[in-house]
Amino acid sequence: MKSIKYLIALLLLLITAEGYSQTAPAAAPATSAQDLPSIMSWLLGIASGVLFIVAMIYIIKVNQFLYKRVIALEAQKSGMLLPSDAVPVVAQPVGDDFWTRMRKKYWEDPVPIEKEADIMLQHAHDGIYELDNRLPPWWINMFFITIVWAVGYMYYYHWGGNGLSQKEEYQEEVEMAKKQIAIALAGKANSVDESNVTIVSESSLVAEGELIYKNSCAACHGQLGEGGVGPNFTDDYWIHGGGIKDLFKTIKYGVPEKGMISWQAQLKPGDMQNVASYILSLRGTNPPNQKEAQGPLWTGDAAPDTSAVKTPGK
Amino acid sequence: MSNIQQFQYDNRITRAFGTASFVWGLVGMLVGIIIALQLIYPSLNLGPWLTFGRLRPLHTNAVIFAFVGNGLFMGIYYSLQRLLKARMWNDTLSWVHFWGWQVVILCAAYTLPMGLTTSSEYAELIWPIDILITLVWVVFGINMFGTILTRRENHLYVAIWFYIATWVTVAVLHIVRSFELPVTFTQSYPLFAGVQDALTQWWYGHNAVAFFLTTPYLGMMYYFLPKAANRPVYSYKLSIIHFWALIFIYIWAGPHHLLYSSMPDWVQSLGTVFSIMLIAPSWGGMLNGLLTLRGAWDRVRQDPVLKFMVVAVTAYGMATFEGPMLSIKSFNAISHFTDWTIAHVHVGALGWNGFLTFGVLYWLWPRMYRTDLYSVKLANTHFWIGTLGIVVYAIPLYFAGWTQALMWKEFTPEGTLAWGNFLDTVTQIIPMYAMRAVGGTMFFIGTILGVYNLYKTAQKGNFLANEEAQAPARERHLAAADSEHWHRWLERRPMQMLLWSTVLIAIGGIVQIIPMVFIESQVPKISTVKPYTPLELTGRDLYIKEGCVGCHSQQIRPFRSETERYGEYSKSGEYIYDRPFLWGSKRTGPDLMREGGKYPDSWHYNHMLDPTTMSPGSIMPAYPHMLEDALDLSDLPAKITALRKLGTPYPRDFEKYAITNAQEQAKKIAANLTSQGIKDQNMENKEIVAIIAYLQRLGTDIKVQPASEK
């Protein structure tokens, strides 16, 4: 039975390890969740250590048992009397073996139910009696360990160790992220910005832009770009300029005083490029319920070439 | 033993509290189901009175103070009399206590939906009700100590130690948390502001869990579990050690609600280490409960009372292990502000408090009605549907908490948030909210079955109002007998017990709060942080009234994922004029610490009218009444005067100009709205301009250039 228990524990451990190894790569970019994997690996390490020790103890015990059994069988065969057989069982003082003694000392030591009258307190409260069992050793040991841990924690973070304050932790996290981003962005197309952005015309990219538009922009600018809280995208009038670079800039930094929020924390540069391209493709589509024109008439450079951009899904 | 005395136990008061407990329990759980459904169907937020923000505190207050509150009084009034061999000291006081408590509950049931609230979690009730609570609590104390002092039993049993600690600690917590300056009959400002208010709040809030939901129920467990199991308590030594350790350590752990906040690091660390040290003392109670059942486990299979108690004690053990784990900073960084916390508290509330209450009710009712339980089968059904309900409630929410936290923290390799739109992280977990509502409904159905079962039991039985008992008068031998345990000495002296409990629970609070209040350097000042304008203040009070803090935090933690999403992390110096503090403890919606300037006024106007127009799929309630209700500025002079008394540096005589000042700012905002295309008239006289003024101010002070640097 016992071995089955261990087997199950091992299996569970493997499953968690498996899950862990699967989630690890996905979680890697999430640097702020870094604590989690490191804790998981610690827990895993400790758990496997404990499991190893338990397994060793178990193997030793099985060995002992088998050894005794073999000796007994040998003795039976040869008709020899073992010293233990010579002594009547009842007379033998029931000395606890090493493991039992350890268990009683450090783990649990309840007085058996048959003998509990010996440790029952004299007085009852409304018929409730109290036993005077020892404090469960594992419990009181756990209490001591947590106290030692608490002192260690305070030492490490406040009284002398080099634990980071939360401010220092934050600074470290930001530094790490900067490096990782620099690596990730090295030589990538996503480094488009308002100085070099161009209209994309691949229909797949424009379709991506449309998806972003429906999710994030349509609430204020209308499902068809007809305008609402925000201005109309289908006419020729633009408050902040109607070129791709102007539009990219408006999306990226927003115009907070007029209510356009900044999207650079939410959208990647490529996404902003796609959505800006999609928006420019709406020009002249003449949807119903258009908002009145706002801003000056746009005659600038990057007037979209509507012939080049097919509006998908229309 | 010639001087045997005859007396009677009062069962009527026990029955009254028990009945109140399950009636209010049904109400509280029903409100819980309603708010759970509101998260899935926002259209269920009816009118101003039944919105999530106002109902959530009604739910928490109803289950904590009405369901569990009446439950613990039921347990105490029954067990105290029998453990002391005495009737309650004064029947009139018993009934004043009972009806006083019900009046408090009715006041709460009226004021909270009306939006009359202090917004401090579990201390939401306004100051007149606070005073009423204090009076009722004093009546309860006099009655309890009167009974203790006129007892026929020399020694106090462990259950009574817990009752004594409960009484004194709740009194201290309630009084300190209610340090507030009344402005009107329904409003007050707390003595402390910002960080200090936050610390006081979570010292209170955490220990309301400790000394209202835990210690009295441990006392009840020590009486009803051995009674129901008919077994001796496992270890007297364990009772002693875990009792004293528990009450001493518990009080320190409050700051674990404020990890990674603007609270100084050392306070947070104290919260963490004392929470970890709390594992063993908490588990002491669980062990003494479970080990008492040694030799009675066969009966656990048959007796629904024992079944409920075993699950209760086990849930207690799970929750008191999980709590310390969540107090470790790296776990807390994930769990905090998510539904994980909600799952955690419900394992405690439904499992520990709920199931222990049911166990005690099922044990008490047949005894008081001198009959058998109407249906054991029905009680077993209740047990299973309730247990499954807890599981179906908690597991999806654990999952929801993890999911949401990981989404909040995920970055793309390019360094932008993977889920930049907060709403995506909400819509993702709505299926789990639906499962939670199913779990809660199962638990509720179980409770209905329980109530029906108890009702039928009462019907077939014959109530014993006054139970005859006899015992010898108390012999006052105070001297120590030979070879007795040292603790016996204390058990004969209830006043010493009270004194030492008070000393132990006072230490933790004093060490944490006093330095925070008196040491200026703990809260570094920021020169650009200024008091709120009168209109912003009015808006802030509306924010409090609507319970916005129930879903929106105002505390940006120092994580890159939060500073990217919300802006610069929060500094303690930014909150020095925040009375009360509004950090919040749950983000069902995004943090609003730096909401100011993020959106135009018109965005807020439209968003309040119908959040889904600005954020499609939003589950926030709509607040159309804010666009219609007249802006009431009449209390402003009183508010300004009160805040100045508390230390906010408003200029002299400012209260005289406060209303004019507010009207001017209101006109500006209304003009702004008009220029942004809002067509409504007379907007400057509506509540909406005040809430916009407040939201636009939030978190902007540190962005102002100090005058010297301009």
mmCIF file with all atom_site columns, N, CA and C in Angstrom, chain A residues 31-32 39 110-111 116 123 126 129-133 135 139 153 158 165-167 169-170 173 177 181 184 219 229 259 261, chain B residues 82 153 223 227 231-236 260-261 265 268-269 280 294 330 409 413 558 560 563 569 598-600 606 613:
data_model
loop_
_atom_site.group_PDB
_atom_site.id
_atom_site.type_symbol
_atom_site.label_atom_id
_atom_site.label_alt_id
_atom_site.label_comp_id
_atom_site.label_asym_id
_atom_site.label_entity_id
_atom_site.label_seq_id
_atom_site.pdbx_PDB_ins_code
_atom_site.Cartn_x
_atom_site.Cartn_y
_atom_site.Cartn_z
_atom_site.occupancy
_atom_site.B_iso_or_equiv
_atom_site.pdbx_formal_charge
_atom_site.auth_seq_id
_atom_site.auth_comp_id
_atom_site.auth_asym_id
_atom_site.auth_atom_id
_atom_site.pdbx_PDB_model_num
ATOM 1   N N  . THR A 1 31  ? 8.257   39.176 -17.478 1.00 0.00 ? 31  THR A N  1
ATOM 2   C CA . THR A 1 31  ? 9.320   39.286 -16.486 1.00 0.00 ? 31  THR A CA 1
ATOM 3   C C  . THR A 1 31  ? 8.788   39.628 -15.110 1.00 0.00 ? 31  THR A C  1
ATOM 4   N N  . SER A 1 32  ? 7.635   40.311 -15.059 1.00 0.00 ? 32  SER A N  1
ATOM 5   C CA . SER A 1 32  ? 7.151   40.695 -13.746 1.00 0.00 ? 32  SER A CA 1
ATOM 6   C C  . SER A 1 32  ? 6.646   39.494 -12.975 1.00 0.00 ? 32  SER A C  1
ATOM 7   N N  . ILE A 1 39  ? 10.004  30.415 -7.553  1.00 0.00 ? 39  ILE A N  1
ATOM 8   C CA . ILE A 1 39  ? 9.407   29.771 -6.381  1.00 0.00 ? 39  ILE A CA 1
ATOM 9   C C  . ILE A 1 39  ? 9.011   28.354 -6.694  1.00 0.00 ? 39  ILE A C  1
ATOM 10  N N  . PRO A 1 110 ? 0.516   10.480 20.383  1.00 0.00 ? 110 PRO A N  1
ATOM 11  C CA . PRO A 1 110 ? -0.718  10.493 21.170  1.00 0.00 ? 110 PRO A CA 1
ATOM 12  C C  . PRO A 1 110 ? -0.778  9.291  22.104  1.00 0.00 ? 110 PRO A C  1
ATOM 13  N N  . VAL A 1 111 ? -1.379  9.484  23.244  1.00 0.00 ? 111 VAL A N  1
ATOM 14  C CA . VAL A 1 111 ? -1.620  8.345  24.124  1.00 0.00 ? 111 VAL A CA 1
ATOM 15  C C  . VAL A 1 111 ? -2.745  7.534  23.491  1.00 0.00 ? 111 VAL A C  1
ATOM 16  N N  . GLU A 1 116 ? -6.323  6.338  27.543  1.00 0.00 ? 116 GLU A N  1
ATOM 17  C CA . GLU A 1 116 ? -6.484  7.775  27.730  1.00 0.00 ? 116 GLU A CA 1
ATOM 18  C C  . GLU A 1 116 ? -6.992  8.141  29.113  1.00 0.00 ? 116 GLU A C  1
ATOM 19  N N  . HIS A 1 123 ? -11.387 17.079 36.145  1.00 0.00 ? 123 HIS A N  1
ATOM 20  C CA . HIS A 1 123 ? -12.606 17.846 36.186  1.00 0.00 ? 123 HIS A CA 1
ATOM 21  C C  . HIS A 1 123 ? -13.256 17.946 34.808  1.00 0.00 ? 123 HIS A C  1
ATOM 22  N N  . ASP A 1 126 ? -19.363 20.762 32.087  1.00 0.00 ? 126 ASP A N  1
ATOM 23  C CA . ASP A 1 126 ? -20.630 20.381 31.491  1.00 0.00 ? 126 ASP A CA 1
ATOM 24  C C  . ASP A 1 126 ? -20.479 19.045 30.751  1.00 0.00 ? 126 ASP A C  1
ATOM 25  N N  . TYR A 1 129 ? -14.755 16.309 29.024  1.00 0.00 ? 129 TYR A N  1
ATOM 26  C CA . TYR A 1 129 ? -13.460 16.021 29.656  1.00 0.00 ? 129 TYR A CA 1
ATOM 27  C C  . TYR A 1 129 ? -12.332 16.478 28.750  1.00 0.00 ? 129 TYR A C  1
ATOM 28  N N  . GLU A 1 130 ? -11.165 16.709 29.359  1.00 0.00 ? 130 GLU A N  1
ATOM 29  C CA . GLU A 1 130 ? -9.995  17.088 28.569  1.00 0.00 ? 130 GLU A CA 1
ATOM 30  C C  . GLU A 1 130 ? -8.873  16.094 28.823  1.00 0.00 ? 130 GLU A C  1
ATOM 31  N N  . LEU A 1 131 ? -8.216  15.684 27.762  1.00 0.00 ? 131 LEU A N  1
ATOM 32  C CA . LEU A 1 131 ? -7.031  14.847 27.891  1.00 0.00 ? 131 LEU A CA 1
ATOM 33  C C  . LEU A 1 131 ? -5.824  15.762 27.983  1.00 0.00 ? 131 LEU A C  1
ATOM 34  N N  . ASP A 1 132 ? -4.748  15.207 28.503  1.00 0.00 ? 132 ASP A N  1
ATOM 35  C CA . ASP A 1 132 ? -3.548  16.031 28.594  1.00 0.00 ? 132 ASP A CA 1
ATOM 36  C C  . ASP A 1 132 ? -2.461  15.467 27.698  1.00 0.00 ? 132 ASP A C  1
ATOM 37  N N  . ASN A 1 133 ? -2.815  15.254 26.449  1.00 0.00 ? 133 ASN A N  1
ATOM 38  C CA . ASN A 1 133 ? -1.837  14.740 25.490  1.00 0.00 ? 133 ASN A CA 1
ATOM 39  C C  . ASN A 1 133 ? -0.697  15.724 25.294  1.00 0.00 ? 133 ASN A C  1
ATOM 40  N N  . LEU A 1 135 ? 1.852   18.061 23.272  1.00 0.00 ? 135 LEU A N  1
ATOM 41  C CA . LEU A 1 135 ? 1.688   18.846 22.053  1.00 0.00 ? 135 LEU A CA 1
ATOM 42  C C  . LEU A 1 135 ? 2.206   17.996 20.903  1.00 0.00 ? 135 LEU A C  1
ATOM 43  N N  . TRP A 1 139 ? 3.816   19.685 15.226  1.00 0.00 ? 139 TRP A N  1
ATOM 44  C CA . TRP A 1 139 ? 3.144   20.983 15.289  1.00 0.00 ? 139 TRP A CA 1
ATOM 45  C C  . TRP A 1 139 ? 4.028   22.012 15.994  1.00 0.00 ? 139 TRP A C  1
ATOM 46  N N  . TYR A 1 153 ? 13.874  36.308 8.096   1.00 0.00 ? 153 TYR A N  1
ATOM 47  C CA . TYR A 1 153 ? 13.270  37.198 7.091   1.00 0.00 ? 153 TYR A CA 1
ATOM 48  C C  . TYR A 1 153 ? 13.518  38.652 7.456   1.00 0.00 ? 153 TYR A C  1
ATOM 49  N N  . HIS A 1 158 ? 15.753  43.668 6.657   1.00 0.00 ? 158 HIS A N  1
ATOM 50  C CA . HIS A 1 158 ? 15.788  44.923 7.414   1.00 0.00 ? 158 HIS A CA 1
ATOM 51  C C  . HIS A 1 158 ? 16.973  45.091 8.346   1.00 0.00 ? 158 HIS A C  1
ATOM 52  N N  . SER A 1 165 ? 14.603  46.295 -1.201  1.00 0.00 ? 165 SER A N  1
ATOM 53  C CA . SER A 1 165 ? 13.343  46.959 -0.871  1.00 0.00 ? 165 SER A CA 1
ATOM 54  C C  . SER A 1 165 ? 12.464  46.872 -2.111  1.00 0.00 ? 165 SER A C  1
ATOM 55  N N  . GLN A 1 166 ? 11.172  47.158 -1.946  1.00 0.00 ? 166 GLN A N  1
ATOM 56  C CA . GLN A 1 166 ? 10.297  47.000 -3.115  1.00 0.00 ? 166 GLN A CA 1
ATOM 57  C C  . GLN A 1 166 ? 10.644  48.006 -4.205  1.00 0.00 ? 166 GLN A C  1
ATOM 58  N N  . LYS A 1 167 ? 11.175  49.142 -3.798  1.00 0.00 ? 167 LYS A N  1
ATOM 59  C CA . LYS A 1 167 ? 11.586  50.147 -4.778  1.00 0.00 ? 167 LYS A CA 1
ATOM 60  C C  . LYS A 1 167 ? 12.773  49.623 -5.604  1.00 0.00 ? 167 LYS A C  1
ATOM 61  N N  . GLU A 1 169 ? 13.573  46.499 -6.010  1.00 0.00 ? 169 GLU A N  1
ATOM 62  C CA . GLU A 1 169 ? 13.072  45.393 -6.828  1.00 0.00 ? 169 GLU A CA 1
ATOM 63  C C  . GLU A 1 169 ? 12.496  45.929 -8.138  1.00 0.00 ? 169 GLU A C  1
ATOM 64  N N  . TYR A 1 170 ? 11.732  47.011 -8.010  1.00 0.00 ? 170 TYR A N  1
ATOM 65  C CA . TYR A 1 170 ? 11.083  47.597 -9.186  1.00 0.00 ? 170 TYR A CA 1
ATOM 66  C C  . TYR A 1 170 ? 12.121  48.104 -10.169 1.00 0.00 ? 170 TYR A C  1
ATOM 67  N N  . GLU A 1 173 ? 13.662  45.340 -12.017 1.00 0.00 ? 173 GLU A N  1
ATOM 68  C CA . GLU A 1 173 ? 12.743  44.775 -12.998 1.00 0.00 ? 173 GLU A CA 1
ATOM 69  C C  . GLU A 1 173 ? 12.721  45.636 -14.266 1.00 0.00 ? 173 GLU A C  1
ATOM 70  N N  . ALA A 1 177 ? 13.916  44.606 -18.075 1.00 0.00 ? 177 ALA A N  1
ATOM 71  C CA . ALA A 1 177 ? 12.980  44.690 -19.197 1.00 0.00 ? 177 ALA A CA 1
ATOM 72  C C  . ALA A 1 177 ? 13.581  45.492 -20.336 1.00 0.00 ? 177 ALA A C  1
ATOM 73  N N  . ILE A 1 181 ? 13.881  44.098 -24.060 1.00 0.00 ? 181 ILE A N  1
ATOM 74  C CA . ILE A 1 181 ? 13.177  44.746 -25.172 1.00 0.00 ? 181 ILE A CA 1
ATOM 75  C C  . ILE A 1 181 ? 14.176  45.112 -26.266 1.00 0.00 ? 181 ILE A C  1
ATOM 76  N N  . ALA A 1 184 ? 14.841  42.085 -28.173 1.00 0.00 ? 184 ALA A N  1
ATOM 77  C CA . ALA A 1 184 ? 13.697  41.661 -28.972 1.00 0.00 ? 184 ALA A CA 1
ATOM 78  C C  . ALA A 1 184 ? 13.481  42.558 -30.175 1.00 0.00 ? 184 ALA A C  1
ATOM 79  N N  . ALA A 1 219 ? -15.857 52.327 -30.686 1.00 0.00 ? 219 ALA A N  1
ATOM 80  C CA . ALA A 1 219 ? -16.715 52.869 -29.640 1.00 0.00 ? 219 ALA A CA 1
ATOM 81  C C  . ALA A 1 219 ? -16.871 54.379 -29.791 1.00 0.00 ? 219 ALA A C  1
ATOM 82  N N  . VAL A 1 229 ? -18.351 60.113 -30.558 1.00 0.00 ? 229 VAL A N  1
ATOM 83  C CA . VAL A 1 229 ? -17.652 61.000 -29.634 1.00 0.00 ? 229 VAL A CA 1
ATOM 84  C C  . VAL A 1 229 ? -16.431 61.584 -30.347 1.00 0.00 ? 229 VAL A C  1
ATOM 85  N N  . GLY A 1 259 ? -9.388  64.292 -25.709 1.00 0.00 ? 259 GLY A N  1
ATOM 86  C CA . GLY A 1 259 ? -10.049 63.036 -25.410 1.00 0.00 ? 259 GLY A CA 1
ATOM 87  C C  . GLY A 1 259 ? -9.523  61.828 -26.154 1.00 0.00 ? 259 GLY A C  1
ATOM 88  N N  . ILE A 1 261 ? -7.012  59.051 -26.447 1.00 0.00 ? 261 ILE A N  1
ATOM 89  C CA . ILE A 1 261 ? -6.007  58.532 -25.518 1.00 0.00 ? 261 ILE A CA 1
ATOM 90  C C  . ILE A 1 261 ? -4.801  58.006 -26.277 1.00 0.00 ? 261 ILE A C  1
ATOM 91  N N  . ARG B 2 82  ? -24.067 26.785 30.349  1.00 0.00 ? 82  ARG B N  1
ATOM 92  C CA . ARG B 2 82  ? -23.812 25.415 30.797  1.00 0.00 ? 82  ARG B CA 1
ATOM 93  C C  . ARG B 2 82  ? -22.399 25.236 31.323  1.00 0.00 ? 82  ARG B C  1
ATOM 94  N N  . GLU B 2 153 ? -19.149 27.432 38.723  1.00 0.00 ? 153 GLU B N  1
ATOM 95  C CA . GLU B 2 153 ? -18.013 26.603 38.287  1.00 0.00 ? 153 GLU B CA 1
ATOM 96  C C  . GLU B 2 153 ? -16.754 27.389 38.582  1.00 0.00 ? 153 GLU B C  1
ATOM 97  N N  . TYR B 2 223 ? -16.803 23.666 22.524  1.00 0.00 ? 223 TYR B N  1
ATOM 98  C CA . TYR B 2 223 ? -17.940 23.165 23.295  1.00 0.00 ? 223 TYR B CA 1
ATOM 99  C C  . TYR B 2 223 ? -18.731 22.128 22.500  1.00 0.00 ? 223 TYR B C  1
ATOM 100 N N  . LYS B 2 227 ? -19.057 17.727 22.572  1.00 0.00 ? 227 LYS B N  1
ATOM 101 C CA . LYS B 2 227 ? -20.419 17.346 22.959  1.00 0.00 ? 227 LYS B CA 1
ATOM 102 C C  . LYS B 2 227 ? -21.021 16.416 21.916  1.00 0.00 ? 227 LYS B C  1
ATOM 103 N N  . ARG B 2 231 ? -16.623 12.816 23.038  1.00 0.00 ? 231 ARG B N  1
ATOM 104 C CA . ARG B 2 231 ? -15.229 12.404 23.215  1.00 0.00 ? 231 ARG B CA 1
ATOM 105 C C  . ARG B 2 231 ? -14.521 13.506 24.015  1.00 0.00 ? 231 ARG B C  1
ATOM 106 N N  . PRO B 2 232 ? -13.490 13.146 24.777  1.00 0.00 ? 232 PRO B N  1
ATOM 107 C CA . PRO B 2 232 ? -12.735 14.180 25.488  1.00 0.00 ? 232 PRO B CA 1
ATOM 108 C C  . PRO B 2 232 ? -11.884 15.010 24.521  1.00 0.00 ? 232 PRO B C  1
ATOM 109 N N  . VAL B 2 233 ? -11.662 16.262 24.886  1.00 0.00 ? 233 VAL B N  1
ATOM 110 C CA . VAL B 2 233 ? -10.812 17.130 24.075  1.00 0.00 ? 233 VAL B CA 1
ATOM 111 C C  . VAL B 2 233 ? -9.399  16.555 24.068  1.00 0.00 ? 233 VAL B C  1
ATOM 112 N N  . TYR B 2 234 ? -8.755  16.591 22.903  1.00 0.00 ? 234 TYR B N  1
ATOM 113 C CA . TYR B 2 234 ? -7.492  15.871 22.724  1.00 0.00 ? 234 TYR B CA 1
ATOM 114 C C  . TYR B 2 234 ? -6.402  16.343 23.675  1.00 0.00 ? 234 TYR B C  1
ATOM 115 N N  . SER B 2 235 ? -6.158  17.648 23.713  1.00 0.00 ? 235 SER B N  1
ATOM 116 C CA . SER B 2 235 ? -5.021  18.095 24.518  1.00 0.00 ? 235 SER B CA 1
ATOM 117 C C  . SER B 2 235 ? -5.267  19.449 25.168  1.00 0.00 ? 235 SER B C  1
ATOM 118 N N  . TYR B 2 236 ? -5.249  19.423 26.481  1.00 0.00 ? 236 TYR B N  1
ATOM 119 C CA . TYR B 2 236 ? -5.399  20.637 27.279  1.00 0.00 ? 236 TYR B CA 1
ATOM 120 C C  . TYR B 2 236 ? -4.208  21.568 27.057  1.00 0.00 ? 236 TYR B C  1
ATOM 121 N N  . TYR B 2 260 ? 3.258   45.345 -1.081  1.00 0.00 ? 260 TYR B N  1
ATOM 122 C CA . TYR B 2 260 ? 3.632   46.066 -2.306  1.00 0.00 ? 260 TYR B CA 1
ATOM 123 C C  . TYR B 2 260 ? 2.800   47.339 -2.476  1.00 0.00 ? 260 TYR B C  1
ATOM 124 N N  . SER B 2 261 ? 2.307   47.885 -1.362  1.00 0.00 ? 261 SER B N  1
ATOM 125 C CA . SER B 2 261 ? 1.566   49.136 -1.460  1.00 0.00 ? 261 SER B CA 1
ATOM 126 C C  . SER B 2 261 ? 2.500   50.271 -1.038  1.00 0.00 ? 261 SER B C  1
ATOM 127 N N  . ASP B 2 265 ? 8.139   49.555 3.934   1.00 0.00 ? 265 ASP B N  1
ATOM 128 C CA . ASP B 2 265 ? 8.521   48.142 3.818   1.00 0.00 ? 265 ASP B CA 1
ATOM 129 C C  . ASP B 2 265 ? 8.490   47.398 5.147   1.00 0.00 ? 265 ASP B C  1
ATOM 130 N N  . GLN B 2 268 ? 5.096   46.147 6.110   1.00 0.00 ? 268 GLN B N  1
ATOM 131 C CA . GLN B 2 268 ? 4.715   45.011 5.270   1.00 0.00 ? 268 GLN B CA 1
ATOM 132 C C  . GLN B 2 268 ? 5.404   43.737 5.738   1.00 0.00 ? 268 GLN B C  1
ATOM 133 N N  . SER B 2 269 ? 6.703   43.855 6.052   1.00 0.00 ? 269 SER B N  1
ATOM 134 C CA . SER B 2 269 ? 7.449   42.664 6.476   1.00 0.00 ? 269 SER B CA 1
ATOM 135 C C  . SER B 2 269 ? 6.870   42.096 7.772   1.00 0.00 ? 269 SER B C  1
ATOM 136 N N  . ALA B 2 280 ? 0.913   27.794 12.822  1.00 0.00 ? 280 ALA B N  1
ATOM 137 C CA . ALA B 2 280 ? 0.826   26.788 13.886  1.00 0.00 ? 280 ALA B CA 1
ATOM 138 C C  . ALA B 2 280 ? -0.272  27.122 14.904  1.00 0.00 ? 280 ALA B C  1
ATOM 139 N N  . ARG B 2 294 ? -10.815 11.347 17.433  1.00 0.00 ? 294 ARG B N  1
ATOM 140 C CA . ARG B 2 294 ? -10.194 10.009 17.474  1.00 0.00 ? 294 ARG B CA 1
ATOM 141 C C  . ARG B 2 294 ? -11.162 9.055  18.157  1.00 0.00 ? 294 ARG B C  1
ATOM 142 N N  . SER B 2 330 ? 5.804   37.274 -2.879  1.00 0.00 ? 330 SER B N  1
ATOM 143 C CA . SER B 2 330 ? 5.792   36.871 -4.285  1.00 0.00 ? 330 SER B CA 1
ATOM 144 C C  . SER B 2 330 ? 4.474   36.192 -4.669  1.00 0.00 ? 330 SER B C  1
ATOM 145 N N  . LYS B 2 409 ? -0.044  40.641 -16.163 1.00 0.00 ? 409 LYS B N  1
ATOM 146 C CA . LYS B 2 409 ? 1.405   40.749 -16.072 1.00 0.00 ? 409 LYS B CA 1
ATOM 147 C C  . LYS B 2 409 ? 2.121   40.371 -17.366 1.00 0.00 ? 409 LYS B C  1
ATOM 148 N N  . PRO B 2 413 ? 7.222   40.388 -26.373 1.00 0.00 ? 413 PRO B N  1
ATOM 149 C CA . PRO B 2 413 ? 8.685   40.544 -26.380 1.00 0.00 ? 413 PRO B CA 1
ATOM 150 C C  . PRO B 2 413 ? 9.098   41.985 -26.683 1.00 0.00 ? 413 PRO B C  1
ATOM 151 N N  . PRO B 2 558 ? 4.458   48.756 -7.284  1.00 0.00 ? 558 PRO B N  1
ATOM 152 C CA . PRO B 2 558 ? 5.709   48.970 -8.020  1.00 0.00 ? 558 PRO B CA 1
ATOM 153 C C  . PRO B 2 558 ? 6.101   47.765 -8.865  1.00 0.00 ? 558 PRO B C  1
ATOM 154 N N  . ARG B 2 560 ? 6.432   46.597 -13.073 1.00 0.00 ? 560 ARG B N  1
ATOM 155 C CA . ARG B 2 560 ? 6.459   47.165 -14.407 1.00 0.00 ? 560 ARG B CA 1
ATOM 156 C C  . ARG B 2 560 ? 5.105   46.990 -15.092 1.00 0.00 ? 560 ARG B C  1
ATOM 157 N N  . THR B 2 563 ? 3.001   49.866 -13.760 1.00 0.00 ? 563 THR B N  1
ATOM 158 C CA . THR B 2 563 ? 3.373   51.230 -14.141 1.00 0.00 ? 563 THR B CA 1
ATOM 159 C C  . THR B 2 563 ? 3.176   51.420 -15.640 1.00 0.00 ? 563 THR B C  1
ATOM 160 N N  . TYR B 2 569 ? 4.086   54.412 -10.027 1.00 0.00 ? 569 TYR B N  1
ATOM 161 C CA . TYR B 2 569 ? 3.508   53.710 -8.872  1.00 0.00 ? 569 TYR B CA 1
ATOM 162 C C  . TYR B 2 569 ? 3.211   54.696 -7.737  1.00 0.00 ? 569 TYR B C  1
ATOM 163 N N  . LYS B 2 598 ? -6.630  61.067 -18.256 1.00 0.00 ? 598 LYS B N  1
ATOM 164 C CA . LYS B 2 598 ? -6.478  59.952 -19.192 1.00 0.00 ? 598 LYS B CA 1
ATOM 165 C C  . LYS B 2 598 ? -7.527  60.037 -20.301 1.00 0.00 ? 598 LYS B C  1
ATOM 166 N N  . TYR B 2 599 ? -8.732  60.410 -19.926 1.00 0.00 ? 599 TYR B N  1
ATOM 167 C CA . TYR B 2 599 ? -9.823  60.525 -20.885 1.00 0.00 ? 599 TYR B CA 1
ATOM 168 C C  . TYR B 2 599 ? -10.402 61.926 -20.785 1.00 0.00 ? 599 TYR B C  1
ATOM 169 N N  . PRO B 2 600 ? -11.092 62.388 -21.837 1.00 0.00 ? 600 PRO B N  1
ATOM 170 C CA . PRO B 2 600 ? -11.720 63.706 -21.750 1.00 0.00 ? 600 PRO B CA 1
ATOM 171 C C  . PRO B 2 600 ? -12.960 63.651 -20.864 1.00 0.00 ? 600 PRO B C  1
ATOM 172 N N  . ASN B 2 606 ? -20.219 60.105 -20.986 1.00 0.00 ? 606 ASN B N  1
ATOM 173 C CA . ASN B 2 606 ? -20.843 59.001 -21.720 1.00 0.00 ? 606 ASN B CA 1
ATOM 174 C C  . ASN B 2 606 ? -20.686 57.673 -20.991 1.00 0.00 ? 606 ASN B C  1
ATOM 175 N N  . THR B 2 613 ? -20.960 52.020 -24.055 1.00 0.00 ? 613 THR B N  1
ATOM 176 C CA . THR B 2 613 ? -20.737 52.820 -25.251 1.00 0.00 ? 613 THR B CA 1
ATOM 177 C C  . THR B 2 613 ? -19.261 53.160 -25.402 1.00 0.00 ? 613 THR B C  1
#
